[in-house]
Amino acid sequence: MDDQPKNATVRYAEWVLRWRWPVLLVSLLAAAAAGSGGRFLQFSNDYRDFFGPDNPQLAAYDALQNIYTKNDNILFVLAPTNGDAFSTDVLSAVEELVEESWQIPYALRVDGLSNWQHTESVEDDLFVGDLYEFADGLTPEEIARVRDIATNEPLLKSRLISEEGHVTAVNVTLQFPEESPFEITEAVEYSRGVVADLRERHPDIEVHLTGTVLLSNAFSEEALNDITTLVPVMYLAIIIAMIALLRSVSATIATLVVIATSVLTAMGLAGYVGIALTPPSATAPTMIMTLAVADSVHVLVSMLQSMRKGLSKHAAIIESLRVNMQPVFLTSLTTAIGFLSMNFSDSPPFHDLGNITAVGVAGAFVYSVFMLPALISILPVRVTIVEQVEGQTRWIDRLADFVVEKRNPLLIGSAATIVVIGALVPLNELNDDFVDYFDERIEFRNATDFTTQNLTGIYQVEYSISSGESDGISDPAYLEALDGFQRWFEEQPAVVHVNAFSEVMRSLNESMNYDDPAFYRVPENRQLAAQYLLLYELSLPYGLDLNNQINVDKSATRFVVTTDNITSVQMRELAEAGTAWLEENAPPEMVSIPASTALMFAYVSERNIKGMLLGTTLAFFLVSGVLVLALRSPKFGALSLIPNMVPAILAFGLWGLFVGRVNIALSVVVAMTIGIVVDDTVHFLSKYLRGRREQNLAPDDAVRYAFSSVGMALVFTTLVLASGFAVLSYSAFDLNAGMGKLTAVTIVLALVADFLFLPPLLMRLERGAVARPSTQPVPSPAGAD
């Protein structure tokens, strides 16, 4: 190396080592300055964060909630151990809970059996009042009356009381002023205190908490839980792996410093720009850790190998930077491109994840080639004993010999495997289920599953159905159409409850006609219907009016359909079928766009995949262009895309076979892993080209050289990367867990493809090429001259 001109990388490495102390100080100060922005980081606990401002389902849902009261709720589900929700103990507990729930911060409305506004005629008057009060003093006959009314009331059954009468609920509607990020947490914590007190007073009643407010809170709780549990586990795994495989305490310490500064920089800058952490974006530190390890390992492994060959530490550092500067830069650039393409996702939390990780990847590159050489030159380094290294080398050399000797069977077998497994990709179905985002370790998931199985569904489809004129909701034609819409939905197999204004008017018509069941139908006279409604509204107590069902000028009503636990595809089909029914059977003014939390999640995967197809395509073109320029060969640049696409094809094929369900998080995995899988390809290909260009080796010997020089480093980085993402699979939040599993599988398959598919492909592409004597030094692809 000394008898040829020094290239820019060598001069740069010498400069870093000469000024190692200032370089180290500047790096640490820069990381500290960037990391100070971490104090501005906040956790968002709103499920709406998963939807962009231009999301049509979110716009429809917000428009509906702006017309009526907000529909964010906390649902207390009471399950007595004796299976009787109408015992004195349970009725007393419901009465207590209704009273206490009004004290929950931001409570707007409380609905339970005790304060249900039952209507009945008393002589010529309409009586509207609580279903019962003073439960402790109710006689068996009065309890039987309560049971009979509640279990036969359509607006209560499968909503606040189960059909079997064994489970009941109290629903609290909340309206948050959105002035503080802690409003949801405050309401949930207060509600948990209410539950604790209720359980103490009524030990024979199980109480479960669910609802959209608990859903939002679960998002923030799991984000915090992942940071406090998964990140330390990942650090421990990295420390153990580094010590075991590098056999160098100093190299391990240096790598941990690079990891810490990279994470600190990325998260601190995220705090400065005001990014709110959500469960997906909260996984950025884990991802940055694994990617930072990959950069550091390539630099350190090359340095240690050179030291074992007799070079001094400083000379080994310079040589390591010379051969790794370009591959590490390329892998960092392509990884950043992959993560930045996540901005095409329809879900903002994945924008944040992509941007934070891209910044972390850039920071990891800078720290790996700037701070790391300076730090490792200061720390004492002892190389691994020769016998162990030779054992490792023989193992990787035997693999290289096998690949060279079996090149044709491997090429044919690999191609056939890719085709067969790739054919399984269509088995995947786009499907989102926000309840299944949380596993059984989460209280919200268990409470929601119990509620779905025993009381009511939590998925809803809502419509704001207009009459087209002020006070038009009393028009018999409007009520008949609304009644028909309700009956159509009740006939759908997945529907468990329909809350329609037509049901209110049927009950009023019956009550105003001496509770005669023959009049349980919508009124036939508009003026009469309007009078019934006015009389009913005047009889309702404060907080239990019809503002949650009727708009201000009485021109539209809210129509809510509650369904069983169905797939997002079924949810979309049901909502679209409902709109189609209105178009065919109701006046044009009644046609409405459906909206709900469940619908937003049902559509987001479909919208997300369309955005990510564009982002992934663009990322592939950018990565291809980068590799063509960097490798100075259109042939090898184009060739590199094949093994880069194969891992994703294989991973999604296997996922289709064993799982078959792709949610919003998995739809971004291809874009996210583009740059990561390029890491193996770039490093193997750059070493192959170094063997061909610098050492003028024949293709088979160049393959052996690539295995020998970079094979163990690729194995190690794959283990670390796969382990890092596998740690995410232990998250209780399925979006993170599924993303971690699929990404880990993709990374392992990338190594398999680059060891068993890429080398035979290279040798086939260059068949007939032979080694030739060198006439002049050939510029290395691993450094800019």
XYZ file of N, CA, C and O in Angstrom, residues 336-458:
492
model
N -30.967 4.242 4.087
C -31.691 5.500 4.315
C -32.749 5.717 3.241
O -33.870 6.154 3.538
N -32.415 5.390 1.977
C -33.399 5.519 0.896
C -34.613 4.636 1.178
O -35.763 5.059 1.027
N -34.353 3.402 1.589
C -35.454 2.497 1.895
C -36.353 3.033 2.989
O -37.586 3.026 2.854
N -35.756 3.519 4.065
C -36.569 4.038 5.172
C -37.278 5.336 4.785
O -38.420 5.569 5.202
N -36.620 6.189 3.992
C -37.265 7.435 3.576
C -38.450 7.174 2.655
O -39.393 7.967 2.613
N -38.409 6.052 1.930
C -39.542 5.738 1.058
C -40.796 5.423 1.863
O -41.898 5.382 1.310
N -40.639 5.221 3.168
C -41.809 4.989 4.017
C -42.679 6.239 4.136
O -43.798 6.172 4.640
N -42.178 7.375 3.645
C -43.002 8.582 3.621
C -44.158 8.448 2.635
O -45.073 9.278 2.647
N -44.106 7.446 1.767
C -45.227 7.200 0.867
C -46.331 6.410 1.563
O -47.384 6.183 0.969
N -46.085 5.968 2.800
C -47.115 5.281 3.557
C -48.283 6.225 3.829
O -48.111 7.443 3.939
N -49.476 5.673 3.935
C -50.656 6.480 4.225
C -50.799 6.761 5.713
O -51.700 7.489 6.125
N -49.896 6.199 6.516
C -50.002 6.310 7.976
C -48.821 7.120 8.530
O -47.666 6.683 8.434
N -49.070 8.306 9.097
C -47.982 9.173 9.584
C -47.002 8.528 10.552
O -45.811 8.860 10.491
N -47.411 7.625 11.479
C -46.398 7.035 12.357
C -45.281 6.316 11.611
O -44.141 6.283 12.077
N -45.583 5.774 10.427
C -44.540 5.113 9.647
C -43.678 6.125 8.906
O -42.525 5.846 8.593
N -44.215 7.323 8.618
C -43.358 8.407 8.140
C -42.309 8.708 9.203
O -41.111 8.835 8.904
N -42.781 8.859 10.436
C -41.876 9.200 11.535
C -40.835 8.104 11.738
O -39.653 8.396 11.936
N -41.275 6.842 11.710
C -40.330 5.740 11.873
C -39.270 5.780 10.786
O -38.068 5.639 11.067
N -39.696 5.962 9.538
C -38.747 6.008 8.438
C -37.780 7.160 8.547
O -36.565 7.013 8.339
N -38.283 8.348 8.898
C -37.433 9.533 8.969
C -36.450 9.459 10.134
O -35.272 9.801 9.991
N -36.940 9.031 11.299
C -36.052 8.929 12.463
C -34.954 7.904 12.197
O -33.767 8.149 12.469
N -35.339 6.749 11.641
C -34.347 5.709 11.388
C -33.356 6.139 10.314
O -32.159 5.843 10.415
N -33.838 6.834 9.285
C -32.925 7.321 8.240
C -31.890 8.269 8.818
O -30.699 8.212 8.464
N -32.323 9.155 9.716
C -31.377 10.060 10.376
C -30.394 9.262 11.224
O -29.183 9.541 11.243
N -30.905 8.244 11.925
C -30.031 7.394 12.733
C -29.023 6.640 11.892
O -27.859 6.481 12.281
N -29.447 6.167 10.721
C -28.542 5.461 9.810
C -27.440 6.406 9.324
O -26.259 6.018 9.267
N -27.836 7.625 8.978
C -26.832 8.606 8.554
C -25.857 8.902 9.689
O -24.633 8.982 9.478
N -26.394 9.054 10.893
C -25.531 9.284 12.046
C -24.609 8.110 12.307
O -23.427 8.294 12.619
N -25.120 6.887 12.152
C -24.298 5.698 12.373
C -23.137 5.643 11.389
O -22.016 5.256 11.751
N -23.389 6.032 10.140
C -22.301 6.048 9.151
C -21.231 7.056 9.550
O -20.030 6.756 9.555
N -21.671 8.263 9.896
C -20.702 9.307 10.257
C -19.892 8.880 11.474
O -18.651 8.990 11.483
N -20.568 8.388 12.500
C -19.849 7.992 13.710
C -18.948 6.783 13.456
O -17.880 6.657 14.069
N -19.355 5.886 12.536
C -18.563 4.681 12.266
C -17.267 4.990 11.529
O -16.261 4.289 11.715
N -17.276 5.998 10.676
C -16.065 6.300 9.902
C -15.346 7.536 10.429
O -14.277 7.886 9.916
N -15.906 8.188 11.436
C -15.279 9.395 11.985
C -14.871 9.177 13.437
O -13.692 9.198 13.776
N -15.850 8.891 14.284
C -15.572 8.726 15.705
C -14.978 7.354 16.017
O -14.055 7.236 16.826
N -15.512 6.305 15.396
C -15.071 4.948 15.699
C -13.566 4.750 15.472
O -12.883 4.206 16.350
N -12.994 5.157 14.323
C -11.538 4.985 14.147
C -10.727 5.722 15.208
O -9.718 5.203 15.699
N -11.195 6.929 15.559
C -10.478 7.691 16.577
C -10.553 6.992 17.928
O -9.546 6.874 18.644
N -11.734 6.499 18.271
C -11.918 5.852 19.568
C -11.146 4.542 19.652
O -10.470 4.271 20.654
N -11.217 3.720 18.612
C -10.552 2.417 18.666
C -9.036 2.569 18.629
O -8.303 1.701 19.118
N -8.575 3.689 18.076
C -7.124 3.920 18.078
C -6.623 4.280 19.476
O -5.454 4.081 19.797
N -7.519 4.788 20.306
C -7.160 5.156 21.676
C -7.268 3.958 22.611
O -6.427 3.760 23.495
N -8.282 3.135 22.406
C -8.505 1.984 23.281
C -7.489 0.879 22.992
O -7.068 0.691 21.851
N -7.097 0.123 24.025
C -6.201 -1.019 23.795
C -6.956 -2.153 23.097
O -8.101 -2.455 23.452
N -6.338 -2.764 22.093
C -6.985 -3.831 21.325
C -6.061 -5.040 21.265
O -4.890 -4.923 20.890
N -6.619 -6.183 21.626
C -5.887 -7.434 21.492
C -6.616 -8.310 20.487
O -7.837 -8.468 20.581
N -5.888 -8.902 19.564
C -6.531 -9.721 18.541
C -6.841 -11.102 19.102
O -6.242 -11.543 20.079
N -7.799 -11.773 18.439
C -8.176 -13.130 18.829
C -7.038 -14.102 18.501
O -6.300 -13.894 17.545
N -6.940 -15.164 19.292
C -5.826 -16.093 19.081
C -5.947 -16.740 17.702
O -7.038 -16.960 17.178
N -4.822 -17.077 17.094
C -4.750 -17.531 15.714
C -5.547 -18.793 15.478
O -6.227 -18.942 14.481
N -5.521 -19.751 16.417
C -6.179 -21.027 16.183
C -7.687 -20.851 15.941
O -8.252 -21.479 15.074
N -8.319 -19.987 16.729
C -9.759 -19.775 16.577
C -10.062 -19.111 15.241
O -11.011 -19.458 14.555
N -9.247 -18.145 14.862
C -9.471 -17.443 13.606
C -9.321 -18.399 12.439
O -10.098 -18.404 11.499
N -8.295 -19.248 12.492
C -8.084 -20.191 11.404
C -9.255 -21.170 11.302
O -9.680 -21.548 10.224
N -9.806 -21.571 12.435
C -10.963 -22.456 12.420
C -12.143 -21.805 11.734
O -12.849 -22.420 10.946
N -12.339 -20.513 12.027
C -13.418 -19.790 11.386
C -13.157 -19.675 9.888
O -14.044 -19.857 9.066
N -11.939 -19.382 9.522
C -11.601 -19.201 8.118
C -11.810 -20.493 7.347
O -12.334 -20.498 6.240
N -11.392 -21.614 7.913
C -11.581 -22.892 7.237
C -13.075 -23.169 7.017
O -13.473 -23.680 5.982
N -13.886 -22.811 7.992
C -15.325 -23.028 7.848
C -15.885 -22.209 6.686
O -16.619 -22.726 5.844
N -15.548 -20.958 6.615
C -16.077 -20.113 5.554
C -15.465 -20.492 4.213
O -16.104 -20.395 3.167
N -14.212 -20.957 4.230
C -13.583 -21.397 2.989
C -14.244 -22.663 2.461
O -14.389 -22.840 1.244
N -14.615 -23.575 3.367
C -15.297 -24.790 2.930
C -16.648 -24.454 2.287
O -17.048 -25.075 1.304
N -17.330 -23.469 2.856
C -18.587 -23.031 2.255
C -18.344 -22.455 0.870
O -19.100 -22.734 -0.076
N -17.277 -21.653 0.737
C -16.956 -21.071 -0.565
C -16.657 -22.166 -1.588
O -17.128 -22.112 -2.737
N -15.885 -23.158 -1.189
C -15.563 -24.259 -2.105
C -16.833 -24.996 -2.530
O -16.988 -25.372 -3.702
N -17.720 -25.209 -1.573
C -18.981 -25.889 -1.886
C -19.786 -25.098 -2.910
O -20.320 -25.664 -3.879
N -19.881 -23.795 -2.715
C -20.656 -22.951 -3.628
C -20.035 -22.958 -5.020
O -20.745 -23.033 -6.037
N -18.713 -22.890 -5.079
C -18.034 -22.889 -6.380
C -18.236 -24.227 -7.091
O -18.529 -24.280 -8.292
N -18.080 -25.320 -6.372
C -18.176 -26.643 -6.973
C -19.613 -26.975 -7.397
O -19.836 -27.651 -8.404
N -20.589 -26.485 -6.613
C -21.988 -26.812 -6.890
C -22.729 -25.630 -7.509
O -23.939 -25.481 -7.348
N -22.005 -24.823 -8.263
C -22.590 -23.580 -8.761
C -23.853 -23.818 -9.607
O -24.851 -23.105 -9.464
N -23.815 -24.770 -10.495
C -24.959 -24.988 -11.388
C -26.177 -25.543 -10.653
O -27.294 -25.026 -10.808
N -26.011 -26.611 -9.838
C -27.189 -27.069 -9.071
C -27.748 -25.992 -8.144
O -28.966 -25.878 -7.989
N -26.845 -25.210 -7.535
C -27.309 -24.139 -6.641
C -28.083 -23.080 -7.409
O -29.116 -22.591 -6.935
N -27.601 -22.718 -8.577
C -28.284 -21.699 -9.368
C -29.662 -22.180 -9.795
O -30.667 -21.464 -9.653
N -29.726 -23.409 -10.293
C -31.015 -23.958 -10.742
C -31.955 -24.164 -9.553
O -33.137 -23.804 -9.591
N -31.415 -24.745 -8.468
C -32.243 -24.988 -7.292
C -32.749 -23.702 -6.666
O -33.916 -23.609 -6.257
N -31.882 -22.684 -6.602
C -32.288 -21.397 -6.033
C -33.367 -20.751 -6.877
O -34.375 -20.244 -6.350
N -33.183 -20.759 -8.192
C -34.177 -20.160 -9.077
C -35.522 -20.862 -8.944
O -36.578 -20.216 -8.887
N -35.490 -22.195 -8.870
C -36.738 -22.952 -8.729
C -37.418 -22.648 -7.400
O -38.647 -22.485 -7.327
N -36.618 -22.559 -6.332
C -37.169 -22.252 -5.011
C -37.826 -20.874 -4.999
O -38.911 -20.689 -4.434
N -37.155 -19.915 -5.644
C -37.694 -18.547 -5.687
C -39.029 -18.530 -6.420
O -39.988 -17.877 -5.985
N -39.111 -19.255 -7.531
C -40.344 -19.293 -8.304
C -41.472 -19.952 -7.507
O -42.597 -19.441 -7.448
N -41.161 -21.081 -6.872
C -42.195 -21.820 -6.134
C -42.702 -21.009 -4.939
O -43.918 -20.854 -4.748
N -41.769 -20.497 -4.129
C -42.195 -19.733 -2.946
C -42.807 -18.410 -3.361
O -43.778 -17.932 -2.742
N -42.265 -17.789 -4.415
C -42.841 -16.533 -4.893
C -44.282 -16.680 -5.331
O -45.083 -15.742 -5.221
N -44.633 -17.882 -5.811
C -46.017 -18.132 -6.235
C -46.989 -18.110 -5.066
O -48.208 -18.027 -5.263
N -46.463 -18.180 -3.839
C -47.318 -18.171 -2.653
C -47.656 -16.762 -2.176
O -48.501 -16.600 -1.288
N -46.993 -15.769 -2.737
C -47.215 -14.378 -2.297
C -48.686 -13.985 -2.376
O -49.219 -13.334 -1.457
N -49.430 -14.344 -3.460
C -50.846 -13.956 -3.533
C -51.719 -14.531 -2.416
O -52.871 -14.108 -2.270
N -51.193 -15.496 -1.661
C -51.980 -16.033 -0.546
C -52.180 -14.998 0.555
O -53.056 -15.158 1.407
N -51.360 -13.950 0.556
C -51.495 -12.902 1.569
C -52.729 -12.057 1.293
O -53.016 -11.692 0.152
N -53.442 -11.740 2.360
C -54.625 -10.891 2.264
C -54.406 -9.639 3.097
O -53.948 -9.708 4.233
N -54.720 -8.482 2.500
C -54.628 -7.233 3.251
C -55.762 -7.193 4.265
O -56.937 -7.216 3.905
N -55.411 -7.128 5.528
C -56.438 -7.211 6.564
C -55.945 -6.521 7.827
O -54.837 -6.793 8.288
N -56.749 -5.617 8.348
C -56.402 -4.916 9.583
C -57.487 -5.102 10.618
O -58.683 -5.094 10.292
N -57.063 -5.284 11.850
C -57.993 -5.471 12.966
C -57.344 -4.800 14.172
O -56.383 -5.308 14.726
N -57.861 -3.628 14.556
C -57.156 -2.860 15.578
C -57.159 -3.544 16.935
O -56.277 -3.303 17.751
N -58.118 -4.446 17.200
C -58.096 -5.189 18.463
C -56.932 -6.181 18.456
O -56.221 -6.346 19.454
N -56.722 -6.828 17.318
C -55.639 -7.803 17.219
C -54.263 -7.152 17.184
O -53.251 -7.856 17.160
N -54.199 -5.827 17.162
C -52.908 -5.144 17.284
C -52.270 -5.456 18.648
O -51.062 -5.340 18.813
N -53.112 -5.831 19.608
C -52.638 -6.068 20.967
C -52.818 -7.546 21.310
O -53.869 -8.118 21.044
N -51.802 -8.148 21.909
C -51.935 -9.566 22.245
C -52.561 -9.739 23.629
O -52.929 -8.757 24.294
N -52.650 -10.999 24.050
C -53.397 -11.305 25.275
C -52.736 -10.803 26.549
O -53.317 -10.880 27.632
N -51.509 -10.296 26.439
C -50.881 -9.707 27.621
C -51.459 -8.348 27.967
O -51.218 -7.820 29.052
N -52.206 -7.762 27.044
C -52.714 -6.408 27.219
C -54.127 -6.452 27.803
O -55.004 -7.167 27.303
N -54.340 -5.688 28.857
C -55.639 -5.654 29.533
C -56.756 -5.264 28.575
O -57.847 -5.836 28.600
N -56.479 -4.272 27.720
C -57.494 -3.811 26.777
C -57.943 -4.953 25.862
O -59.134 -5.104 25.575
N -56.996 -5.755 25.384
C -57.343 -6.849 24.477
C -58.243 -7.861 25.182
O -59.268 -8.304 24.621
N -57.884 -8.248 26.389
C -58.688 -9.232 27.118
C -60.092 -8.712 27.410
O -61.078 -9.446 27.285
N -60.164 -7.440 27.819
C -61.470 -6.852 28.119
C -62.330 -6.772 26.863
O -63.544 -7.035 26.899
N -61.700 -6.423 25.744
C -62.440 -6.297 24.500
C -62.908 -7.653 23.998
O -64.043 -7.804 23.531
N -62.055 -8.660 24.096
C -62.462 -10.009 23.699
C -63.637 -10.499 24.553
O -64.586 -11.102 24.034
N -63.570 -10.247 25.845
C -64.660 -10.660 26.739
C -65.961 -9.955 26.342
O -67.031 -10.577 26.296
N -65.854 -8.667 26.067
C -67.038 -7.893 25.692
C -67.646 -8.420 24.405
O -68.875 -8.575 24.294
N -66.800 -8.710 23.425
C -67.285 -9.214 22.132
C -67.964 -10.564 22.282
O -68.992 -10.836 21.651
N -67.418 -11.402 23.138
C -67.958 -12.755 23.301
C -69.214 -12.803 24.162
O -70.033 -13.724 24.011
N -69.390 -11.817 25.034
C -70.473 -11.919 26.022
C -71.520 -10.820 25.962
O -72.619 -11.012 26.500
N -71.219 -9.699 25.327
C -72.169 -8.602 25.394
C -72.466 -7.996 24.029
O -73.575 -8.091 23.519
N -71.485 -7.370 23.450
C -71.704 -6.633 22.203
C -70.402 -6.530 21.442
O -69.328 -6.801 21.990
N -70.499 -6.159 20.185
C -69.294 -5.929 19.408
C -68.743 -4.539 19.676
O -69.414 -3.686 20.257
N -67.514 -4.319 19.250
C -66.923 -2.987 19.424
C -66.653 -2.313 18.082
O -66.275 -1.154 18.029
